[in-house]
Structures are given as C-alpha cells and as structure tokens.
CSV table of C-alpha atoms in Angstrom, one decimal:
chain,number,residue,atom,x,y,z
K,1,MET,CA,21.7,-6.5,3.7
K,2,ASN,CA,20.8,-2.6,3.5
K,3,ALA,CA,20.3,-1.3,7.0
K,4,ARG,CA,19.2,2.3,5.7
K,5,LYS,CA,16.4,0.6,3.5
K,6,ILE,CA,15.3,-1.4,6.3
K,7,ARG,CA,15.1,1.6,8.6
K,8,GLU,CA,12.9,3.6,5.9
K,9,ASP,CA,10.8,0.6,5.4
K,10,LEU,CA,10.1,0.3,9.0
K,11,GLY,CA,9.5,4.1,9.3
K,12,ARG,CA,7.1,3.9,6.5
K,13,ALA,CA,5.3,0.9,7.9
K,14,LYS,CA,4.8,3.0,11.1
K,15,THR,CA,3.4,5.9,9.3
K,16,SER,CA,1.3,3.6,7.4
K,17,CYS,CA,-0.2,2.6,10.9
K,18,GLN,CA,-1.0,5.8,12.0
K,19,ARG,CA,-2.6,6.5,8.5
K,20,ASN,CA,-4.8,3.5,9.1
K,21,ASP,CA,-3.4,1.8,6.3
K,22,LEU,CA,-2.7,-2.0,7.9
K,23,SER,CA,-1.9,-3.9,4.8
K,24,ARG,CA,0.6,-1.5,3.6
K,25,ALA,CA,2.2,-1.2,7.1
K,26,ILE,CA,2.5,-5.1,7.0
K,27,TYR,CA,4.0,-4.9,3.4
K,28,LEU,CA,6.6,-2.7,4.4
K,29,THR,CA,7.5,-4.6,7.7
K,30,ILE,CA,7.6,-7.8,5.3
K,31,SER,CA,10.0,-6.0,3.2
K,32,ALA,CA,12.2,-5.1,6.0
K,33,PHE,CA,12.4,-8.4,7.4
K,34,ARG,CA,13.2,-9.7,3.8
K,35,GLU,CA,16.2,-7.1,3.6
K,36,LEU,CA,17.7,-8.9,6.6
K,37,GLY,CA,18.1,-12.1,4.1
K,38,GLY,CA,17.3,-14.7,6.5
K,39,GLN,CA,19.9,-13.2,9.1
K,40,ASN,CA,19.1,-12.3,12.6
K,41,ALA,CA,18.5,-8.3,12.9
K,42,PRO,CA,21.9,-6.4,14.0
K,43,THR,CA,21.7,-4.8,17.4
K,44,ASP,CA,21.3,-1.4,16.0
K,45,LEU,CA,18.2,-2.2,14.1
K,46,ARG,CA,16.3,-4.2,17.0
K,47,GLY,CA,14.7,-1.2,18.2
K,48,ASP,CA,13.5,-0.1,15.2
K,49,PHE,CA,12.1,-3.7,14.6
K,50,ARG,CA,10.5,-3.6,18.2
K,51,THR,CA,8.8,-0.2,17.8
K,52,THR,CA,7.3,-0.9,14.5
K,53,LEU,CA,5.9,-4.4,15.6
K,54,ALA,CA,4.4,-2.8,18.8
K,55,ALA,CA,2.6,-0.2,16.4
K,56,LEU,CA,1.3,-2.9,14.3
K,57,ALA,CA,-0.1,-5.0,17.4
K,58,SER,CA,-1.6,-1.9,18.9
K,59,ASP,CA,-3.4,-1.1,15.4
K,60,PRO,CA,-7.4,-1.7,15.9
K,61,GLN,CA,-7.8,-3.4,12.7
K,62,TYR,CA,-4.7,-5.8,13.4
K,63,LYS,CA,-6.5,-6.5,16.8
K,64,LYS,CA,-9.6,-7.3,15.2
K,65,GLU,CA,-8.6,-8.9,12.1
K,66,CYS,CA,-5.5,-11.2,13.6
K,67,GLY,CA,-5.4,-11.1,17.4
K,68,GLN,CA,-2.3,-13.0,17.1
K,69,ALA,CA,0.3,-11.8,19.7
K,70,LEU,CA,3.2,-9.4,17.8
K,71,ALA,CA,6.3,-8.7,19.6
K,72,TYR,CA,9.7,-8.5,18.7
K,73,GLN,CA,12.3,-11.2,20.0
K,74,PRO,CA,16.0,-11.4,18.5
K,75,GLY,CA,16.3,-14.9,16.6
K,76,LYS,CA,12.7,-15.1,15.9
K,77,GLU,CA,12.9,-12.9,12.5
K,78,ARG,CA,12.1,-15.7,10.3
K,79,GLU,CA,9.0,-16.8,12.4
K,80,LEU,CA,7.9,-13.2,12.5
K,81,LEU,CA,8.3,-12.9,8.8
K,82,ALA,CA,6.3,-16.1,8.0
K,83,LEU,CA,3.4,-14.8,10.6
K,84,LEU,CA,3.3,-11.5,8.8
K,85,ILE,CA,3.0,-13.0,5.2
K,86,ASN,CA,0.1,-15.0,6.2
K,87,VAL,CA,-1.5,-12.2,7.9
K,88,TYR,CA,-1.0,-10.1,4.8
K,89,LYS,CA,-2.3,-12.7,2.7
K,90,GLU,CA,-5.5,-12.8,4.5
K,91,LEU,CA,-6.0,-9.2,4.8
K,92,ARG,CA,-5.5,-9.0,1.0
K,93,GLY,CA,-7.9,-12.1,0.3
K,94,GLN,CA,-10.4,-9.7,2.2
K,95,GLU,CA,-9.8,-6.8,0.5
K,96,ASP,CA,-10.0,-8.3,-3.0
K,97,GLN,CA,-13.4,-10.0,-2.2
K,98,GLU,CA,-16.0,-7.4,-2.4
K,99,ASP,CA,-19.3,-9.2,-2.7
K,100,TYR,CA,-21.4,-8.7,-5.9
K,101,GLU,CA,-24.0,-6.4,-4.1
K,102,THR,CA,-21.2,-4.2,-2.7
K,103,THR,CA,-19.7,-3.8,-6.2
K,104,LEU,CA,-22.8,-3.0,-7.8
K,105,GLN,CA,-23.8,-0.3,-5.2
K,106,ARG,CA,-20.5,1.4,-5.5
K,107,LYS,CA,-20.2,1.5,-9.2
K,108,LEU,CA,-23.9,2.9,-9.3
K,109,ASN,CA,-22.8,5.7,-6.9
K,110,LEU,CA,-19.8,6.5,-8.8
K,111,ASP,CA,-21.8,6.7,-12.0
K,112,ARG,CA,-24.4,8.7,-10.3
K,113,CYS,CA,-21.7,11.4,-9.1
K,114,LEU,CA,-19.9,11.5,-12.5
K,115,LYS,CA,-23.2,12.2,-14.3
K,116,ASP,CA,-24.4,14.7,-11.4
K,117,GLY,CA,-21.0,16.6,-12.2
K,118,LYS,CA,-21.4,16.6,-15.9
K,119,LEU,CA,-25.2,18.1,-15.7
K,120,PHE,CA,-23.4,20.7,-13.1
K,121,LEU,CA,-20.9,21.8,-15.9
K,122,LYS,CA,-23.7,22.0,-18.3
K,123,GLN,CA,-25.2,24.5,-16.2
K,124,GLY,CA,-22.3,26.3,-16.1
K,125,LYS,CA,-21.4,25.5,-12.0
K,126,PRO,CA,-17.9,23.9,-12.1
K,127,SER,CA,-17.6,24.4,-8.3
K,128,GLU,CA,-20.6,22.3,-7.8
K,129,ALA,CA,-19.3,19.6,-10.6
K,130,ASP,CA,-15.9,19.5,-8.5
K,131,THR,CA,-17.9,18.6,-5.3
K,132,CYS,CA,-19.6,15.6,-7.0
K,133,PHE,CA,-16.4,14.7,-8.9
K,134,ALA,CA,-14.6,14.2,-5.5
K,135,GLU,CA,-17.6,12.5,-3.9
K,136,ALA,CA,-17.2,10.1,-7.0
K,137,LEU,CA,-13.8,9.3,-5.8
K,138,LYS,CA,-15.2,8.1,-2.6
K,139,TYR,CA,-16.8,5.1,-4.6
K,140,TYR,CA,-13.6,4.9,-6.9
K,141,LYS,CA,-11.6,1.5,-6.5
K,142,ASN,CA,-9.8,0.6,-9.9
K,143,GLU,CA,-12.2,2.3,-12.5
K,144,TYR,CA,-9.4,4.2,-13.9
K,145,ALA,CA,-11.4,5.5,-16.8
K,146,ALA,CA,-13.1,8.0,-14.2
K,147,PHE,CA,-10.3,10.1,-14.0
K,148,ALA,CA,-10.2,10.9,-18.0
K,149,VAL,CA,-14.3,11.2,-17.7
K,150,MET,CA,-13.9,14.0,-15.2
K,151,ALA,CA,-11.0,15.5,-16.8
K,152,ARG,CA,-12.8,15.5,-20.2
K,153,ALA,CA,-15.9,16.9,-18.7
K,154,MET,CA,-13.8,19.6,-17.1
K,155,LEU,CA,-12.0,20.6,-20.3
K,156,GLU,CA,-15.1,20.6,-22.7
K,157,ALA,CA,-16.5,23.1,-20.0
K,158,GLY,CA,-13.5,25.1,-20.7
K,159,GLU,CA,-12.1,24.6,-17.0
K,160,TYR,CA,-8.5,23.6,-18.0
K,161,VAL,CA,-6.8,24.1,-14.6
K,162,ARG,CA,-9.6,21.8,-12.8
K,163,ALA,CA,-9.3,19.2,-15.6
K,164,LEU,CA,-5.6,19.1,-15.4
K,165,GLY,CA,-6.2,18.5,-11.6
K,166,HIS,CA,-8.0,15.4,-12.3
K,167,VAL,CA,-5.5,14.3,-14.9
K,168,ARG,CA,-2.6,14.6,-12.4
K,169,ARG,CA,-4.6,12.8,-9.8
K,170,GLY,CA,-5.0,10.2,-12.5
K,171,LEU,CA,-1.7,9.8,-13.5
K,172,LYS,CA,-0.2,9.4,-9.9
K,173,VAL,CA,-2.7,6.1,-10.0
K,174,ARG,CA,-1.7,5.3,-13.7
K,175,PRO,CA,1.5,7.2,-14.9
K,176,GLU,CA,1.4,5.1,-18.4
K,177,ASP,CA,-2.1,6.0,-19.0
K,178,ALA,CA,-2.0,7.3,-23.0
K,179,GLU,CA,-5.3,9.0,-22.6
K,180,LEU,CA,-4.4,11.0,-19.4
K,181,ARG,CA,-1.0,12.1,-21.0
K,182,HIS,CA,-3.1,13.3,-24.0
K,183,LEU,CA,-5.4,15.1,-21.8
K,184,ALA,CA,-2.7,16.8,-19.9
K,185,GLU,CA,-1.1,18.1,-23.0
K,186,GLU,CA,-4.7,19.3,-24.1
K,187,CYS,CA,-5.1,21.1,-21.0
K,188,LEU,CA,-2.0,22.8,-20.9
K,189,ARG,CA,-2.1,23.7,-24.9
K,190,LEU,CA,-5.6,25.3,-24.2
K,191,ARG,CA,-4.5,26.9,-21.1
K,192,ALA,CA,-1.5,28.6,-22.8
K,193,GLN,CA,-3.7,29.7,-25.6
K,194,ALA,CA,-6.5,31.3,-23.3
K,195,GLY,CA,-3.4,32.9,-21.5
K,196,ARG,CA,-2.6,34.9,-24.4
C-alpha cells in the first residue's frame, strides 16, 4: 500500500469534482481504494477518504445520476469500492452511447468549423481561422485527425507558430501520432528558416 499515491489520487479526485469531471473523480477514488489492497484504510488516511467521498456525494451530476448515499465508514472500504465501480460503469456507459443523430450533428458542426477556418486562411485572416478552429474543438470527441487538419491548414498559410499550437494540442491527446510529429518538425524547420 502506497499512502502517498492514495493521497495524490484522492486530491486529484477532489480537483476533478471541482472541474465537473465526475467520471475522472470516481476513477481516481476507485484507484485509491484499490491501492489499499483490500485492507481497511489506516487512521491517517481516513480523513482524506471522508472529504473526497463528501465531494463526490455533493456533486450535482452524482446526485442526478446516482443518488445513492456516499459516506466513508471505516471497515466498509470494500463495499464502497464495489459501489463506485458500478457507478463508474454506468457513467461510462452513458458517455459512450451517443445517439446517431447527436453524433451526426456534432460531426457536421466539426466539419463546418474546419471548412470555415480554411476559408478564412485563404482570405488571409488567420485570427478568424483560429476562432473557427477553437470552435471546432467544442465538437471534437475522438476525431484525432482534426488536429492535423488544422495544423496543416495553418502551415500551408505560413502561420507556423499557430500551426505548432494545434500540433501540440493534438500531441497531448495522441503523443504517438506520427503525422503530428512530422508536422511539428516541419513547423519548427520552417519557423527557423523564416527567422533567418
């Protein structure tokens, strides 16, 4: 059992609650309970569990979706872990089931924003293009190619610094993406040439 990791996970879970990211908060709390290895929480960690579970229980989404009472009681760690795993599975199932109409509309909006951004770049308006690309990310779910599309459009318009920004955002989501890595190298090379 790693007490430091448990404290870190519980602290991150509380932060996730504050950021309205309930599924991440529950995931981190589950991780903390698992780190106990089936044992009861030591006395010095009980306060951490208590405050994190109180934050989860007071989360509006938790109240709406689950409504089950959630309070820490020493000796009930296994029951709480099982409860949180079930809640997490329910939340993930709801998140993963985006209906067809919603998906279609979201993708159409994403495409429209990307298209508008490219149009602004052709007109020599990179700031307006950036605004369109920022809006596109509101409709982004797992369309990883969008980052490369935005970066390539900026790169072709000679906006190397802006292109690099889109590449970096994409690499945060998919660090292994070969196309984004290639675009990053290209942006840096062209920026260095332009700086000469």
